[in-house]
Amino acid sequence: MKSLTEYLWFNTPKRRDLVNITERIAGLVKQSGVKEGLCLVSAMHITASIWVNDDEEGLWEDFWALLERLTPSGKEYKHHLTGEDNGDAHLKRTLVGYQALLPITKGALDLGPWEQVFYAEFDGKRKKRVVVKIIGE
Amino acid sequence: MKSLTEYLWFNTPKRRDLVNITERIAGLVKQSGVKEGLCLVSAMHITASIWVNDDEEGLWEDFWALLERLTPSGKEYKHHLTGEDNGDAHLKRTLVGYQALLPITKGALDLGPWEQVFYAEFDGKRKKRVVVKIIGE
Amino acid sequence: MKSLTEYLWFNTPKRRDLVNITERIAGLVKQSGVKEGLCLVSAMHITASIWVNDDEEGLWEDFWALLERLTPSGKEYKHHLTGEDNGDAHLKRTLVGYQALLPITKGALDLGPWEQVFYAEFDGKRKKRVVVKIIGE
């Protein structure tokens, strides 16, 4: 069994942002030498997600509108009694999910025709990490 | 390490549909010869999900009612400015998730007593794929 | 390839509850002897979730408030025509997700600084299981 572990660092200038990381992941898969296996992409901070969807700006607006509707950022959350102001960000991660497991076939990411992998930041302007863990043969 | 990769094709007659694929996945696990491992089931199109829940028709209605309430299909989404009309389907996938990772123990799917694996179609009437990736020993 | 399969049993005194299982999972990883690999944690009952987030009580209240708002427990669900009264619990699992895949690096769980793994019970007061499946080398 081969494995590769890598950490991607983010520090988005905006508090909420989407960053397409598909090419970076594809590069790590090549680097790993794994031909058949699995590639885990997981947001290590609890106010960020991994989102696999369309590389289309209109949809991104719909994504943010949905999340703002379901988990508004202006609300008074109990979590804010700790001094934090990012309760909505924890809940956005809860709804979107924070991991993707990407199949590796014949040495490459085995994605659908429009699947793109995004880092979704809900509380940015600080250094945060994503772990990429590849295993296989 | 053994591995098996297979693609399941779907072309549902209805725009929104649930298809129980548990037996097909179980058959692939047997075919793979893997005794201890993991089986990834992942919707390759960005307007479909994998849903692991109950094989009960009333619950399916509740599932559709919830999704229609949170991500209504009649809304004017920004994504529609591209000419598409399936903005809600992208968002339904976002909330439900699009993957399941099924444990394989002693050569069989290791599911709970009522866990059934469904392909959830949010924008059907066209050919779409699910990738099944099995790794283990 | 090494593997370890274990089942964690729960029987929460409250109908809805969060149980921090991070240490139990970490113990199983050590026991497995896996140095580089993946650890699947998956709720085997269809009215429970796995939630990876903050160990902070205020946030837990926000979690329950969000879920009660999106999938109220008092509603008349079609699923209740079967005699069940837990339709909301099935839907809560649908939104939160029911699995986490934890990377194992250098023999230990490779989690972010605040990531804690919770069993989220939506219909407790009965015996229910979580499967932990570890593979790697």
Short mmCIF file of C-alpha atoms in Angstrom, two decimals:
data_model
loop_
_atom_site.label_atom_id
_atom_site.label_comp_id
_atom_site.label_asym_id
_atom_site.label_seq_id
_atom_site.Cartn_x
_atom_site.Cartn_y
_atom_site.Cartn_z
CA MET A 1 0.00 0.00 0.00
CA LYS A 2 1.19 3.50 -0.86
CA SER A 3 0.10 6.61 0.97
CA LEU A 4 0.58 10.36 0.80
CA THR A 5 -0.41 13.02 3.34
CA GLU A 6 -0.41 16.70 2.52
CA TYR A 7 -1.82 19.84 4.11
CA LEU A 8 -3.18 22.72 2.03
CA TRP A 9 -3.12 26.11 3.72
CA PHE A 10 -5.71 28.83 3.10
CA ASN A 11 -5.99 32.42 4.22
CA THR A 12 -8.84 33.92 2.21
CA PRO A 13 -9.06 37.73 2.01
CA LYS A 14 -12.85 37.51 2.25
CA ARG A 15 -14.70 36.09 5.25
CA ARG A 16 -16.75 33.80 2.97
CA ASP A 17 -15.20 32.37 -0.15
CA LEU A 18 -14.97 29.44 -2.53
CA VAL A 19 -11.56 28.25 -3.80
CA ASN A 20 -11.33 25.68 -6.59
CA ILE A 21 -8.68 23.16 -5.48
CA THR A 22 -9.25 20.46 -8.10
CA GLU A 23 -5.92 20.95 -9.85
CA ARG A 24 -3.95 20.95 -6.61
CA ILE A 25 -5.60 17.67 -5.59
CA ALA A 26 -4.95 16.18 -9.03
CA GLY A 27 -1.29 17.13 -8.69
CA LEU A 28 -1.01 15.38 -5.32
CA VAL A 29 -2.58 12.24 -6.78
CA LYS A 30 0.05 12.19 -9.52
CA GLN A 31 2.79 12.81 -6.96
CA SER A 32 1.57 9.90 -4.80
CA GLY A 33 2.09 7.34 -7.55
CA VAL A 34 -1.18 5.66 -6.55
CA LYS A 35 -2.93 4.02 -9.52
CA GLU A 36 -6.01 2.58 -7.79
CA GLY A 37 -7.16 4.04 -4.49
CA LEU A 38 -8.93 6.75 -2.57
CA CYS A 39 -8.13 10.41 -1.91
CA LEU A 40 -9.66 12.01 1.17
CA VAL A 41 -10.01 15.81 1.20
CA SER A 42 -11.12 17.09 4.60
CA ALA A 43 -11.40 20.59 6.09
CA MET A 44 -9.54 20.53 9.43
CA HIS A 45 -11.17 23.68 10.77
CA ILE A 46 -14.74 23.48 11.96
CA THR A 47 -15.96 26.56 10.10
CA ALA A 48 -15.09 25.39 6.57
CA SER A 49 -16.37 22.79 4.11
CA ILE A 50 -15.40 20.84 1.04
CA TRP A 51 -17.99 21.22 -1.72
CA VAL A 52 -17.96 19.21 -4.95
CA ASN A 53 -20.12 20.92 -7.53
CA ASP A 54 -20.19 23.14 -10.60
CA ASP A 55 -17.58 25.74 -11.56
CA GLU A 56 -20.28 28.31 -12.32
CA GLU A 57 -20.52 31.73 -10.68
CA GLY A 58 -24.31 31.97 -10.69
CA LEU A 59 -24.52 28.71 -8.78
CA TRP A 60 -22.03 30.02 -6.25
CA GLU A 61 -24.39 32.92 -5.54
CA ASP A 62 -27.24 30.44 -5.11
CA PHE A 63 -25.05 28.43 -2.72
CA TRP A 64 -24.38 31.47 -0.54
CA ALA A 65 -28.01 32.61 -0.68
CA LEU A 66 -29.22 29.18 0.45
CA LEU A 67 -26.76 29.02 3.33
CA GLU A 68 -27.51 32.56 4.43
CA ARG A 69 -31.22 31.73 4.39
CA LEU A 70 -30.85 28.50 6.41
CA THR A 71 -28.07 29.67 8.75
CA PRO A 72 -28.12 33.50 8.80
CA SER A 73 -24.89 35.18 9.85
CA GLY A 74 -26.60 38.04 11.69
CA LYS A 75 -28.34 35.83 14.26
CA GLU A 76 -27.57 35.70 17.96
CA TYR A 77 -26.21 32.22 18.43
CA LYS A 78 -25.57 30.65 21.84
CA HIS A 79 -22.04 29.99 20.62
CA HIS A 80 -21.47 33.75 20.68
CA LEU A 81 -21.65 33.76 24.49
CA THR A 82 -18.06 32.48 24.30
CA GLY A 83 -17.02 35.72 22.59
CA GLU A 84 -17.00 34.18 19.11
CA ASP A 85 -19.14 35.60 16.29
CA ASN A 86 -19.02 32.67 13.88
CA GLY A 87 -21.91 30.46 15.02
CA ASP A 88 -23.37 30.52 11.53
CA ALA A 89 -20.08 29.23 10.11
CA HIS A 90 -20.17 26.11 12.30
CA LEU A 91 -23.71 25.42 11.15
CA LYS A 92 -22.95 26.05 7.47
CA ARG A 93 -20.23 23.38 7.72
CA THR A 94 -22.79 21.08 9.35
CA LEU A 95 -25.21 21.37 6.43
CA VAL A 96 -22.70 21.30 3.56
CA GLY A 97 -20.41 18.62 4.98
CA TYR A 98 -16.66 18.95 5.32
CA GLN A 99 -15.16 16.04 3.40
CA ALA A 100 -14.97 14.52 -0.07
CA LEU A 101 -13.58 11.10 -0.87
CA LEU A 102 -12.33 11.06 -4.44
CA PRO A 103 -11.74 7.79 -6.29
CA ILE A 104 -8.40 7.32 -8.05
CA THR A 105 -8.52 5.18 -11.19
CA LYS A 106 -5.60 4.50 -13.55
CA GLY A 107 -3.49 7.04 -11.70
CA ALA A 108 -5.89 9.99 -11.93
CA LEU A 109 -8.87 11.52 -10.12
CA ASP A 110 -12.01 9.73 -11.30
CA LEU A 111 -14.46 12.66 -11.27
CA GLY A 112 -17.68 13.26 -13.17
CA PRO A 113 -17.63 15.63 -16.17
CA TRP A 114 -18.54 18.74 -14.16
CA GLU A 115 -17.35 17.81 -10.71
CA GLN A 116 -14.99 20.41 -9.29
CA VAL A 117 -13.63 20.36 -5.75
CA PHE A 118 -14.02 23.58 -3.74
CA TYR A 119 -12.72 24.70 -0.41
CA ALA A 120 -15.66 26.59 1.12
CA GLU A 121 -14.61 29.16 3.69
CA PHE A 122 -17.24 30.43 6.13
CA ASP A 123 -14.97 32.35 8.53
CA GLY A 124 -11.82 33.35 6.70
CA LYS A 125 -9.14 36.04 6.96
CA ARG A 126 -7.03 33.63 9.00
CA LYS A 127 -4.78 30.62 8.32
CA LYS A 128 -6.65 27.35 8.03
CA ARG A 129 -5.83 23.87 6.76
CA VAL A 130 -7.23 21.06 4.64
CA VAL A 131 -5.76 17.57 4.94
CA VAL A 132 -5.35 15.43 1.82
CA LYS A 133 -4.81 11.73 2.51
CA ILE A 134 -4.23 9.33 -0.38
CA ILE A 135 -4.05 5.56 -0.01
CA GLY A 136 -3.92 2.79 -2.59
CA GLU A 137 -1.55 0.95 -4.89
CA MET B 1 -4.58 -4.78 -2.02
CA LYS B 2 -7.52 -5.62 -4.26
CA SER B 3 -9.66 -3.05 -6.01
CA LEU B 4 -12.71 -2.90 -8.23
CA THR B 5 -14.13 0.07 -10.13
CA GLU B 6 -17.57 0.03 -11.69
CA TYR B 7 -19.94 2.63 -13.09
CA LEU B 8 -23.71 2.36 -12.65
CA TRP B 9 -25.79 4.16 -15.27
CA PHE B 10 -29.15 5.74 -14.59
CA ASN B 11 -31.77 7.32 -16.81
CA THR B 12 -34.83 7.84 -14.63
CA PRO B 13 -38.19 8.41 -16.39
CA LYS B 14 -39.11 10.97 -13.73
CA ARG B 15 -37.21 14.19 -13.10
CA ARG B 16 -36.96 13.39 -9.36
CA ASP B 17 -36.64 9.82 -8.23
CA LEU B 18 -35.15 7.42 -5.70
CA VAL B 19 -33.61 4.13 -6.86
CA ASN B 20 -32.63 1.44 -4.34
CA ILE B 21 -29.17 0.23 -5.42
CA THR B 22 -28.27 -1.82 -2.32
CA GLU B 23 -28.39 -5.19 -4.10
CA ARG B 24 -26.31 -3.97 -7.03
CA ILE B 25 -23.63 -2.68 -4.65
CA ALA B 26 -23.72 -5.93 -2.66
CA GLY B 27 -23.18 -7.85 -5.91
CA LEU B 28 -20.13 -5.74 -6.79
CA VAL B 29 -18.65 -6.35 -3.34
CA LYS B 30 -18.99 -10.10 -3.86
CA GLN B 31 -17.49 -9.78 -7.35
CA SER B 32 -14.49 -7.84 -5.98
CA GLY B 33 -13.39 -10.66 -3.70
CA VAL B 34 -12.60 -8.09 -1.00
CA LYS B 35 -13.11 -9.50 2.52
CA GLU B 36 -12.11 -6.46 4.61
CA GLY B 37 -12.26 -3.01 3.07
CA LEU B 38 -14.24 0.02 1.97
CA CYS B 39 -16.75 0.58 -0.83
CA LEU B 40 -17.22 4.13 -2.06
CA VAL B 41 -20.50 4.97 -3.83
CA SER B 42 -20.42 8.44 -5.35
CA ALA B 43 -22.78 10.31 -7.70
CA MET B 44 -20.67 11.65 -10.57
CA HIS B 45 -23.23 14.20 -11.73
CA ILE B 46 -23.67 17.32 -9.68
CA THR B 47 -27.48 17.16 -9.55
CA ALA B 48 -27.77 13.75 -7.86
CA SER B 49 -27.09 12.30 -4.41
CA ILE B 50 -26.50 9.05 -2.59
CA TRP B 51 -28.89 8.65 0.34
CA VAL B 52 -28.63 5.88 2.93
CA ASN B 53 -31.90 5.56 4.78
CA ASP B 54 -35.13 3.62 5.13
CA ASP B 55 -36.90 1.64 2.39
CA GLU B 56 -40.27 3.18 3.31
CA GLU B 57 -42.48 5.10 0.90
CA GLY B 58 -43.89 7.54 3.45
CA LEU B 59 -40.40 8.63 4.40
CA TRP B 60 -39.57 9.16 0.74
CA GLU B 61 -42.45 11.64 0.55
CA ASP B 62 -41.09 13.39 3.66
CA PHE B 63 -37.65 13.50 2.01
CA TRP B 64 -39.02 15.21 -1.09
CA ALA B 65 -41.20 17.58 0.94
CA LEU B 66 -38.22 18.67 3.04
CA LEU B 67 -36.00 19.26 0.01
CA GLU B 68 -38.73 21.12 -1.85
CA ARG B 69 -39.25 23.32 1.21
CA LEU B 70 -35.53 24.12 1.68
CA THR B 71 -34.58 24.31 -2.02
CA PRO B 72 -37.76 24.97 -4.01
CA SER B 73 -37.67 24.00 -7.67
CA GLY B 74 -39.79 26.92 -8.86
CA LYS B 75 -37.38 29.64 -7.69
CA GLU B 76 -35.39 31.93 -9.92
CA TYR B 77 -31.81 30.87 -9.27
CA LYS B 78 -28.80 32.80 -10.56
CA HIS B 79 -27.63 29.54 -12.12
CA HIS B 80 -30.57 29.81 -14.52
CA LEU B 81 -28.95 32.81 -16.22
CA THR B 82 -26.79 30.19 -18.00
CA GLY B 83 -29.94 28.76 -19.60
CA GLU B 84 -30.18 25.87 -17.12
CA ASP B 85 -33.32 25.32 -15.03
CA ASN B 86 -31.90 22.93 -12.41
CA GLY B 87 -30.47 25.30 -9.77
CA ASP B 88 -32.53 23.58 -7.08
CA ALA B 89 -31.04 20.19 -8.04
CA HIS B 90 -27.48 21.42 -7.40
CA LEU B 91 -28.57 22.70 -3.99
CA LYS B 92 -30.46 19.52 -3.10
CA ARG B 93 -27.25 17.57 -3.73
CA THR B 94 -25.43 20.06 -1.51
CA LEU B 95 -27.74 19.43 1.45
CA VAL B 96 -28.14 15.65 1.09
CA GLY B 97 -24.54 14.86 0.20
CA TYR B 98 -23.44 12.81 -2.77
CA GLN B 99 -21.38 9.93 -1.37
CA ALA B 100 -21.57 6.96 0.96
CA LEU B 101 -18.63 4.92 2.15
CA LEU B 102 -19.76 1.41 3.02
CA PRO B 103 -17.66 -0.88 5.19
CA ILE B 104 -16.97 -4.41 3.92
CA THR B 105 -16.61 -7.04 6.65
CA LYS B 106 -16.14 -10.79 6.07
CA GLY B 107 -16.78 -10.32 2.38
CA ALA B 108 -20.12 -8.52 2.63
CA LEU B 109 -21.55 -5.01 3.06
CA ASP B 110 -21.59 -4.20 6.76
CA LEU B 111 -24.80 -2.15 6.95
CA GLY B 112 -27.21 -1.45 9.80
CA PRO B 113 -30.48 -3.40 9.95
CA TRP B 114 -32.50 -0.81 8.00
CA GLU B 115 -29.80 0.92 6.00
CA GLN B 116 -30.60 0.89 2.29
CA VAL B 117 -28.55 2.71 -0.34
CA PHE B 118 -30.46 4.98 -2.71
CA TYR B 119 -29.51 6.86 -5.81
CA ALA B 120 -31.38 10.18 -5.45
CA GLU B 121 -32.05 11.87 -8.78
CA PHE B 122 -32.88 15.58 -8.77
CA ASP B 123 -32.69 16.25 -12.53
CA GLY B 124 -33.33 13.02 -14.40
CA LYS B 125 -34.62 11.95 -17.81
CA ARG B 126 -31.01 11.78 -18.98
CA LYS B 127 -28.07 9.37 -18.71
CA LYS B 128 -26.06 9.82 -15.53
CA ARG B 129 -23.46 7.80 -13.65
CA VAL B 130 -22.47 6.65 -10.19
CA VAL B 131 -18.94 5.39 -9.53
CA VAL B 132 -18.40 2.43 -7.20
CA LYS B 133 -14.83 2.02 -5.96
CA ILE B 134 -13.92 -0.92 -3.74
CA ILE B 135 -10.54 -1.33 -2.08
CA GLY B 136 -9.30 -3.81 0.53
CA GLU B 137 -8.06 -7.34 0.92
CA MET C 1 -2.96 -4.15 4.69
CA LYS C 2 -4.18 -4.12 8.28
CA SER C 3 -7.80 -3.68 9.27
CA LEU C 4 -9.89 -3.41 12.42
CA THR C 5 -13.68 -3.48 12.77
CA GLU C 6 -15.43 -2.49 15.94
CA TYR C 7 -18.99 -1.64 16.92
CA LEU C 8 -19.78 1.03 19.51
CA TRP C 9 -23.12 0.63 21.30
CA PHE C 10 -25.23 3.55 22.51
CA ASN C 11 -28.39 3.75 24.58
CA THR C 12 -28.83 7.42 25.41
CA PRO C 13 -31.18 8.30 28.31
CA LYS C 14 -32.44 11.32 26.35
CA ARG C 15 -34.25 11.08 23.02
CA ARG C 16 -31.85 13.63 21.48
CA ASP C 17 -28.25 13.75 22.57
CA LEU C 18 -24.63 14.34 21.58
CA VAL C 19 -21.90 11.97 22.79
CA ASN C 20 -18.23 12.84 22.29
CA ILE C 21 -16.56 9.64 21.00
CA THR C 22 -13.19 11.08 19.97
CA GLU C 23 -11.19 9.29 22.66
CA ARG C 24 -12.84 5.94 21.98
CA ILE C 25 -12.00 6.26 18.28
CA ALA C 26 -8.43 7.29 19.10
CA GLY C 27 -8.10 4.18 21.26
CA LEU C 28 -9.26 1.92 18.44
CA VAL C 29 -6.75 3.53 16.06
CA LYS C 30 -3.95 2.75 18.52
CA GLN C 31 -5.26 -0.80 18.96
CA SER C 32 -5.34 -1.34 15.18
CA GLY C 33 -1.61 -0.76 14.80
CA VAL C 34 -2.30 1.19 11.58
CA LYS C 35 0.27 3.94 10.98
CA GLU C 36 -1.03 5.39 7.70
CA GLY C 37 -4.64 4.85 6.74
CA LEU C 38 -8.29 5.77 7.08
CA CYS C 39 -10.81 5.32 9.89
CA LEU C 40 -14.49 5.24 8.94
CA VAL C 41 -17.02 6.10 11.66
CA SER C 42 -20.59 5.45 10.52
CA ALA C 43 -23.95 5.45 12.31
CA MET C 44 -25.66 2.13 11.50
CA HIS C 45 -29.13 3.29 12.52
CA ILE C 46 -31.01 5.61 10.22
CA THR C 47 -32.04 8.10 12.91
CA ALA C 48 -28.52 9.03 14.10
CA SER C 49 -25.54 10.99 12.73
CA ILE C 50 -21.83 11.48 13.14
CA TRP C 51 -20.98 15.16 13.62
CA VAL C 52 -17.42 16.52 13.66
CA ASN C 53 -17.39 19.94 15.25
CA ASP C 54 -16.66 21.95 18.36
CA ASP C 55 -16.79 20.68 21.96
CA GLU C 56 -18.75 23.76 23.07
CA GLU C 57 -22.14 23.63 24.77
CA GLY C 58 -23.52 26.84 23.28
CA LEU C 59 -22.86 25.51 19.79
CA TRP C 60 -24.65 22.30 20.67
CA GLU C 61 -27.75 24.36 21.48
CA ASP C 62 -27.41 26.13 18.13
CA PHE C 63 -27.11 22.72 16.44
CA TRP C 64 -30.35 21.49 18.00
CA ALA C 65 -32.15 24.80 17.32
CA LEU C 66 -31.16 24.67 13.64
CA LEU C 67 -32.29 21.07 13.22
CA GLU C 68 -35.56 21.68 15.05
CA ARG C 69 -36.19 24.68 12.80
CA LEU C 70 -35.46 22.79 9.54
CA THR C 71 -36.95 19.44 10.54
CA PRO C 72 -39.43 20.02 13.40
CA SER C 73 -40.19 17.03 15.59
CA GLY C 74 -43.85 17.93 16.13
CA LYS C 75 -44.83 17.73 12.44
CA GLU C 76 -47.11 15.12 10.92
CA TYR C 77 -44.79 13.18 8.65
CA LYS C 78 -45.99 10.61 6.12
CA HIS C 79 -43.57 8.19 7.75
CA HIS C 80 -45.82 8.28 10.83
CA LEU C 81 -48.56 6.43 8.94
CA THR C 82 -46.47 3.31 9.64
CA GLY C 83 -46.98 3.86 13.38
CA GLU C 84 -43.54 5.43 13.88
CA ASP C 85 -43.15 8.91 15.36
CA ASN C 86 -39.54 9.63 14.36
CA GLY C 87 -39.88 11.09 10.86
CA ASP C 88 -37.93 14.16 11.92
CA ALA C 89 -35.03 11.96 13.10
CA HIS C 90 -34.63 10.39 9.65
CA LEU C 91 -34.54 13.86 8.11
CA LYS C 92 -32.11 15.24 10.69
CA ARG C 93 -29.71 12.41 9.75
CA THR C 94 -30.23 13.35 6.09
CA LEU C 95 -29.13 16.94 6.63
CA VAL C 96 -26.26 16.34 9.06
CA GLY C 97 -24.84 13.26 7.36
CA TYR C 98 -24.08 9.99 9.12
CA GLN C 99 -20.39 9.31 8.50
CA ALA C 100 -16.93 10.72 9.08
CA LEU C 101 -13.74 9.44 7.50
CA LEU C 102 -10.79 10.26 9.73
CA PRO C 103 -7.23 10.22 8.40
CA ILE C 104 -4.62 8.27 10.37
CA THR C 105 -1.08 9.69 10.21
CA LYS C 106 1.94 8.36 12.10
CA GLY C 107 -0.28 6.04 14.10
CA ALA C 108 -2.76 8.63 15.38
CA LEU C 109 -5.96 10.41 14.34
CA ASP C 110 -5.03 13.37 12.15
CA LEU C 111 -7.69 15.87 13.26
CA GLY C 112 -7.78 19.66 13.21
CA PRO C 113 -7.15 21.56 16.47
CA TRP C 114 -10.83 21.77 17.45
CA GLU C 115 -12.28 18.80 15.61
CA GLN C 116 -14.15 16.49 17.97
CA VAL C 117 -16.18 13.50 16.83
CA PHE C 118 -19.75 13.27 18.14
CA TYR C 119 -22.40 10.60 17.96
CA ALA C 120 -25.63 12.56 17.37
CA GLU C 121 -28.72 10.73 18.55
CA PHE C 122 -32.09 11.85 17.17
CA ASP C 123 -34.26 9.00 18.48
CA GLY C 124 -32.59 7.46 21.51
CA LYS C 125 -33.62 5.53 24.61
CA ARG C 126 -32.82 2.32 22.73
CA LYS C 127 -29.73 0.30 21.79
CA LYS C 128 -28.06 1.51 18.61
CA ARG C 129 -24.70 0.96 16.96
CA VAL C 130 -21.88 2.79 15.21
CA VAL C 131 -19.41 0.86 13.07
CA VAL C 132 -15.72 1.83 13.12
CA LYS C 133 -13.70 0.43 10.23
CA ILE C 134 -9.96 1.08 10.06
CA ILE C 135 -7.77 0.14 7.10
CA GLY C 136 -4.15 0.95 6.31
CA GLU C 137 -0.63 -0.12 7.06
#
